[in-house]
Short mmCIF file of C-alpha atoms in Angstrom, two decimals:
data_model
loop_
_atom_site.label_atom_id
_atom_site.label_comp_id
_atom_site.label_asym_id
_atom_site.label_seq_id
_atom_site.Cartn_x
_atom_site.Cartn_y
_atom_site.Cartn_z
CA MET A 1 19.49 5.07 -8.62
CA PRO A 2 16.93 3.22 -6.48
CA HIS A 3 16.02 4.90 -3.23
CA HIS A 4 15.82 3.20 0.14
CA ALA A 5 12.36 2.44 1.50
CA SER A 6 11.01 5.21 3.72
CA PRO A 7 10.20 4.28 7.32
CA PRO A 8 6.52 4.00 8.22
CA ALA A 9 4.82 6.97 9.86
CA LYS A 10 4.64 4.88 13.03
CA GLU A 11 4.57 1.25 13.98
CA PRO A 12 1.57 -0.72 12.62
CA PRO A 13 -1.01 -1.81 15.17
CA PRO A 14 -0.26 -5.06 17.03
CA ALA A 15 -0.77 -8.26 15.04
CA VAL A 16 -2.67 -9.72 17.99
CA THR A 17 -5.34 -7.56 19.61
CA GLY A 18 -6.43 -7.33 23.21
CA VAL A 19 -8.44 -10.08 24.86
CA TYR A 20 -12.08 -10.73 24.01
CA ARG A 21 -14.64 -12.29 26.30
CA TYR A 22 -16.66 -15.33 25.22
CA ALA A 23 -19.04 -17.85 26.75
CA GLU A 24 -19.29 -21.51 25.81
CA ILE A 25 -22.60 -22.71 24.41
CA GLY A 26 -24.52 -24.50 27.11
CA LEU A 27 -22.39 -22.87 29.80
CA PRO A 28 -23.47 -19.20 29.67
CA ALA A 29 -22.15 -18.50 33.16
CA GLN A 30 -18.64 -19.69 32.22
CA VAL A 31 -17.03 -16.60 30.70
CA SER A 32 -13.45 -16.71 29.48
CA GLU A 33 -11.09 -14.42 27.60
CA VAL A 34 -8.87 -14.99 24.57
CA PRO A 35 -6.63 -12.79 22.36
CA LEU A 36 -7.67 -12.59 18.69
CA ALA A 37 -5.70 -11.95 15.52
CA ALA A 38 -5.72 -8.36 14.25
CA GLU A 39 -6.80 -7.44 10.72
CA CYS A 40 -6.54 -4.20 8.76
CA ALA A 41 -7.08 -2.86 5.26
CA LEU A 42 -3.97 -1.95 3.28
CA ALA A 43 -4.42 0.19 0.16
CA ILE A 44 -1.54 -0.10 -2.30
CA SER A 45 -0.75 2.52 -4.93
CA TYR A 46 2.05 2.62 -7.51
CA ASN A 47 3.46 5.98 -8.60
CA GLY A 48 0.27 7.61 -7.33
CA LEU A 49 -2.08 5.15 -9.09
CA SER A 50 -4.39 3.21 -6.73
CA HIS A 51 -4.14 -0.49 -7.48
CA ALA A 52 -5.48 -2.80 -4.75
CA VAL A 53 -6.86 -2.98 -1.23
CA MET A 54 -5.93 -6.08 0.75
CA MET A 55 -7.03 -7.30 4.16
CA VAL A 56 -3.86 -8.25 6.03
CA THR A 57 -2.38 -8.93 9.43
CA PRO A 58 -0.55 -5.71 10.39
CA GLU A 59 2.92 -7.18 10.77
CA GLY A 60 5.65 -7.35 8.14
CA LEU A 61 3.80 -4.92 5.87
CA GLU A 62 6.93 -3.92 3.95
CA ASP A 63 7.68 -7.60 3.31
CA PHE A 64 4.10 -8.05 2.10
CA VAL A 65 4.20 -5.12 -0.32
CA HIS A 66 7.51 -6.29 -1.79
CA GLY A 67 6.25 -9.85 -2.16
CA PHE A 68 2.84 -8.86 -3.54
CA THR A 69 4.44 -6.54 -6.09
CA LEU A 70 6.78 -9.31 -7.25
CA THR A 71 4.27 -12.16 -7.38
CA ALA A 72 1.58 -10.05 -9.06
CA GLY A 73 4.02 -9.59 -11.93
CA ILE A 74 4.13 -5.80 -11.50
CA ILE A 75 7.93 -5.89 -11.24
CA ASP A 76 10.49 -8.48 -12.29
CA SER A 77 13.03 -7.67 -9.58
CA ALA A 78 12.92 -6.15 -6.11
CA ASP A 79 15.37 -3.53 -7.41
CA GLU A 80 12.49 -2.00 -9.41
CA ILE A 81 10.93 -0.77 -6.16
CA TYR A 82 12.54 2.63 -5.69
CA ASP A 83 10.66 3.78 -2.60
CA LEU A 84 8.00 2.49 -0.20
CA ARG A 85 6.15 4.59 2.33
CA LEU A 86 3.58 3.26 4.80
CA VAL A 87 1.01 5.84 5.93
CA GLU A 88 -1.63 5.39 8.60
CA GLY A 89 -5.13 6.59 7.71
CA ALA A 90 -8.30 6.90 9.75
CA GLU A 91 -9.41 3.31 9.15
CA ALA A 92 -6.64 1.73 7.08
CA TRP A 93 -2.99 1.82 6.09
CA ARG A 94 -1.71 3.03 2.74
CA ALA A 95 1.37 1.76 0.96
CA GLU A 96 2.68 4.39 -1.45
CA VAL A 97 5.13 2.61 -3.76
CA GLU A 98 7.42 4.16 -6.34
CA ILE A 99 8.41 1.70 -9.05
CA ALA A 100 10.55 1.87 -12.19
CA SER A 101 9.06 3.59 -15.24
CA ARG A 102 9.11 0.35 -17.27
CA ALA A 103 7.13 -1.50 -14.60
CA PHE A 104 4.64 1.36 -14.21
CA TRP A 105 4.06 1.54 -17.97
CA GLN A 106 3.37 -2.20 -18.06
CA LEU A 107 0.99 -1.90 -15.08
CA LYS A 108 -1.02 0.86 -16.80
CA ARG A 109 -1.14 -1.19 -20.00
CA GLN A 110 -2.56 -4.19 -18.13
CA ARG A 111 -5.16 -2.02 -16.41
CA ARG A 112 -6.33 -0.56 -19.74
CA GLN A 113 -6.78 -4.04 -21.17
CA LEU A 114 -8.70 -5.24 -18.11
CA ALA A 115 -10.99 -2.19 -18.24
CA GLY A 116 -12.45 -3.44 -21.52
CA SER A 117 -13.25 -6.94 -20.29
CA SER A 118 -16.50 -8.26 -18.79
CA GLY A 119 -17.73 -6.58 -15.63
CA CYS A 120 -17.72 -9.65 -13.38
CA GLY A 121 -14.13 -8.93 -12.40
CA VAL A 122 -12.66 -12.28 -13.40
CA CYS A 123 -13.94 -12.73 -16.95
CA GLY A 124 -12.32 -11.80 -20.23
CA VAL A 125 -9.17 -13.02 -21.94
CA GLU A 126 -6.78 -10.79 -20.03
CA ALA A 127 -8.29 -11.69 -16.64
CA LEU A 128 -8.09 -15.41 -17.46
CA GLU A 129 -4.46 -15.03 -18.47
CA GLN A 130 -3.79 -13.42 -15.11
CA ALA A 131 -5.54 -16.28 -13.27
CA LEU A 132 -3.62 -18.92 -15.26
CA PRO A 133 -0.52 -17.06 -16.43
CA GLN A 134 2.09 -18.37 -18.83
CA LEU A 135 5.20 -18.64 -16.66
CA PRO A 136 8.69 -19.82 -17.63
CA ALA A 137 9.66 -23.18 -16.18
CA LEU A 138 12.19 -23.24 -13.37
CA GLU A 139 15.64 -24.73 -13.51
CA PRO A 140 15.24 -28.04 -11.62
CA VAL A 141 16.77 -28.23 -8.14
CA PRO A 142 17.42 -31.36 -6.03
CA LEU A 143 14.77 -32.51 -3.59
CA PRO A 144 15.56 -31.63 0.04
CA PRO A 145 17.12 -34.39 2.14
CA ALA A 146 14.57 -36.42 4.10
CA GLY A 147 16.21 -35.28 7.32
CA HIS A 148 15.25 -31.66 6.61
CA LEU A 149 11.58 -32.69 6.73
CA GLU A 150 11.78 -34.66 9.99
CA ASP A 151 9.87 -33.08 12.88
CA LEU A 152 9.14 -30.13 10.58
CA ARG A 153 5.56 -29.75 11.78
CA LYS A 154 6.76 -29.49 15.38
CA ARG A 155 9.45 -26.98 14.42
CA ILE A 156 6.92 -24.91 12.45
CA ALA A 157 4.57 -24.78 15.44
CA ALA A 158 7.42 -23.45 17.57
CA GLU A 159 8.06 -20.67 15.02
CA GLN A 160 4.43 -19.50 14.76
CA ARG A 161 4.61 -16.85 17.44
CA LEU A 162 1.37 -15.07 16.53
CA ALA A 163 -0.65 -18.23 15.97
CA ARG A 164 0.29 -19.49 19.43
CA GLN A 165 -1.31 -16.37 20.90
CA SER A 166 -4.46 -16.07 18.83
CA GLY A 167 -4.86 -18.83 16.23
CA ALA A 168 -6.54 -17.94 12.90
CA LEU A 169 -3.22 -17.35 11.14
CA HIS A 170 -1.47 -19.09 8.26
CA ALA A 171 2.31 -19.23 8.02
CA ALA A 172 4.90 -19.41 5.24
CA LEU A 173 8.46 -20.35 6.15
CA PHE A 174 11.83 -20.70 4.46
CA VAL A 175 14.10 -23.62 5.34
CA ASP A 176 17.69 -23.10 4.20
CA GLY A 177 20.11 -25.57 2.65
CA ASP A 178 21.21 -26.74 6.11
CA GLY A 179 17.65 -27.59 7.13
CA GLU A 180 17.29 -24.60 9.46
CA ILE A 181 14.17 -22.40 9.49
CA ARG A 182 15.46 -18.97 8.51
CA LEU A 183 12.24 -17.02 8.06
CA CYS A 184 8.64 -17.27 9.24
CA ARG A 185 5.87 -14.91 8.19
CA GLU A 186 2.25 -15.11 9.40
CA ASP A 187 -1.00 -13.63 8.15
CA ILE A 188 -4.75 -14.17 8.18
CA GLY A 189 -4.47 -14.86 4.43
CA ARG A 190 -2.46 -17.79 3.08
CA HIS A 191 -1.59 -15.78 -0.05
CA ASN A 192 -0.48 -12.87 2.13
CA ALA A 193 1.74 -15.09 4.26
CA LEU A 194 3.58 -16.38 1.18
CA ASP A 195 3.87 -12.86 -0.25
CA LYS A 196 5.41 -11.71 3.04
CA LEU A 197 7.90 -14.57 2.92
CA ILE A 198 8.82 -13.83 -0.70
CA GLY A 199 9.24 -10.15 0.14
CA ALA A 200 11.47 -11.01 3.09
CA LEU A 201 13.59 -13.31 0.90
CA ALA A 202 14.06 -10.48 -1.61
CA ARG A 203 14.81 -7.82 0.99
CA GLU A 204 17.32 -10.02 2.84
CA ARG A 205 18.93 -11.17 -0.42
CA LEU A 206 18.44 -14.86 0.38
CA GLU A 207 18.64 -17.25 -2.58
CA PRO A 208 15.21 -18.97 -2.75
CA GLY A 209 16.62 -21.94 -4.69
CA ARG A 210 18.97 -22.84 -1.83
CA GLY A 211 16.35 -24.29 0.45
CA PHE A 212 12.59 -24.66 0.31
CA ALA A 213 9.40 -22.85 1.26
CA VAL A 214 6.68 -24.30 3.47
CA VAL A 215 3.04 -23.23 3.66
CA THR A 216 0.77 -24.36 6.47
CA SER A 217 -2.34 -24.04 4.30
CA ARG A 218 -3.84 -25.79 1.31
CA CYS A 219 -1.44 -25.53 -1.59
CA GLY A 220 -3.58 -24.20 -4.45
CA VAL A 221 -2.37 -23.29 -7.90
CA GLU A 222 -2.24 -19.58 -7.05
CA LEU A 223 0.44 -20.30 -4.42
CA LEU A 224 2.38 -22.24 -7.04
CA HIS A 225 2.32 -19.18 -9.33
CA LYS A 226 3.84 -17.07 -6.56
CA ALA A 227 6.55 -19.65 -5.85
CA VAL A 228 7.51 -19.96 -9.53
CA ARG A 229 7.64 -16.18 -10.02
CA ALA A 230 9.87 -15.89 -6.94
CA GLY A 231 12.24 -18.61 -8.13
CA ILE A 232 11.44 -20.97 -5.25
CA GLY A 233 12.45 -24.43 -6.44
CA THR A 234 10.68 -26.53 -3.80
CA LEU A 235 7.31 -25.92 -2.16
CA VAL A 236 6.13 -28.00 0.81
CA GLY A 237 2.50 -27.95 1.93
CA LEU A 238 1.02 -29.25 5.17
CA SER A 239 -2.28 -29.87 3.38
CA ALA A 240 -2.72 -31.96 0.25
CA PRO A 241 -2.33 -30.13 -3.08
CA THR A 242 -5.07 -29.90 -5.68
CA ALA A 243 -4.80 -31.87 -8.92
CA LEU A 244 -4.29 -28.65 -10.90
CA THR A 245 -1.45 -27.64 -8.60
CA VAL A 246 0.33 -30.95 -9.22
CA ASP A 247 -0.13 -30.61 -12.97
CA TRP A 248 1.26 -27.08 -12.97
CA ALA A 249 4.14 -28.00 -10.64
CA ARG A 250 5.24 -30.75 -13.01
CA ARG A 251 4.88 -28.45 -16.01
CA HIS A 252 6.99 -25.74 -14.37
CA ARG A 253 9.58 -28.13 -12.84
CA LEU A 254 8.74 -27.08 -9.28
CA ASN A 255 9.34 -29.71 -6.59
CA LEU A 256 6.00 -30.17 -4.81
CA ILE A 257 5.87 -32.07 -1.52
CA HIS A 258 2.99 -32.81 0.85
CA LEU A 259 3.86 -33.38 4.50
CA PRO A 260 0.98 -35.36 6.07
CA HIS A 261 0.36 -35.53 9.80
CA HIS A 262 1.25 -39.15 10.43
CA SER A 263 3.10 -40.52 7.42
CA ALA A 264 6.20 -39.86 5.35
CA ALA A 265 6.47 -36.85 3.05
CA ARG A 266 4.90 -37.40 -0.38
CA VAL A 267 6.62 -36.09 -3.52
CA TYR A 268 4.13 -35.24 -6.29
CA SER A 269 6.50 -33.33 -8.53
CA PRO A 270 8.72 -34.29 -10.25
CA VAL A 271 6.81 -37.36 -11.39
CA PRO A 272 8.06 -40.29 -9.30
CA ARG A 273 9.66 -43.06 -11.29
CA ALA A 274 8.13 -46.51 -10.98
CA PRO A 275 10.48 -49.07 -9.35
#
C-alpha cells in the first residue's frame, strides 16, 4: 500500500528574503530597500538514486516534486509516489522520493540508454525523444466560456502573493469550471510553477479537465508537454505561444488560448473554422 508523504524536517526558508539595499543609477545618494525572491537548490532522488538538481523558489516543494515526477514521465499516476521526505542540507534541500518498483525500473532503463548517447547532454536519439516525446492525444474538452476569461489578468495579479512582494516570479493557476481561481503556484522558473500547479492538482484530487490552467509566462512547447501529460485540456498563456507550441497543441487536441493585454482572447487550438 502507498505510504503517506513524510513531513519535512522543518519549514523551507521563506519564499521572499529580507530587504536589500540599492541605489538608482545617476542618484547614488538615493538609497532604497526592496525584498527579493528567494532561490534554493533542490536535489531529487528516487529510491536512493540521485536524479536531478533544480533551482526553485522554496515554497510548495512537495507540490513541485509531485508535479515534476509526473510531467517528467517518471510515474504515470500520483499514486506511484509511496513516500516523500524533504531534508535540509548545508546549502540545499533534498527530496528523497520512494516510487513504485515499475516506475523505478523504467527510470533506470532510461538512464542507461541516455548514458550511451553523446556527451553534450541533449544529443542522441533518446535525449531527442525526451525533448519531443510521443504523447497520446487528449480527449477534446469544450473551450471555457468567454466570461471566465474576463478580467483574468487583474484576478491573477491579485492572486500572486509572492510576486507582489518581490517580483521575479512566474505563476501557474487553475481556474475551475465555475470560473473561480482555485489554485495559484509561484516560482522563479516557469516550468517549476506549472509543475507545482500540476502537483497540487494531483494531491488535492482536482480534475484538471474541469477547468483550465493559466501560465503568466511564454507558453513554449515544453509547457505543453507538461499540460498534456497532466491531462489539462485547456492551457491559457499571457504571452503569445510559439509556432511549434500551436502545432503540437493542435496535434494533441489541447485547447490553446493567448490572453493579450488589450484585446480579446485568441484561440489557436483547435483550428478556428473560417466563417
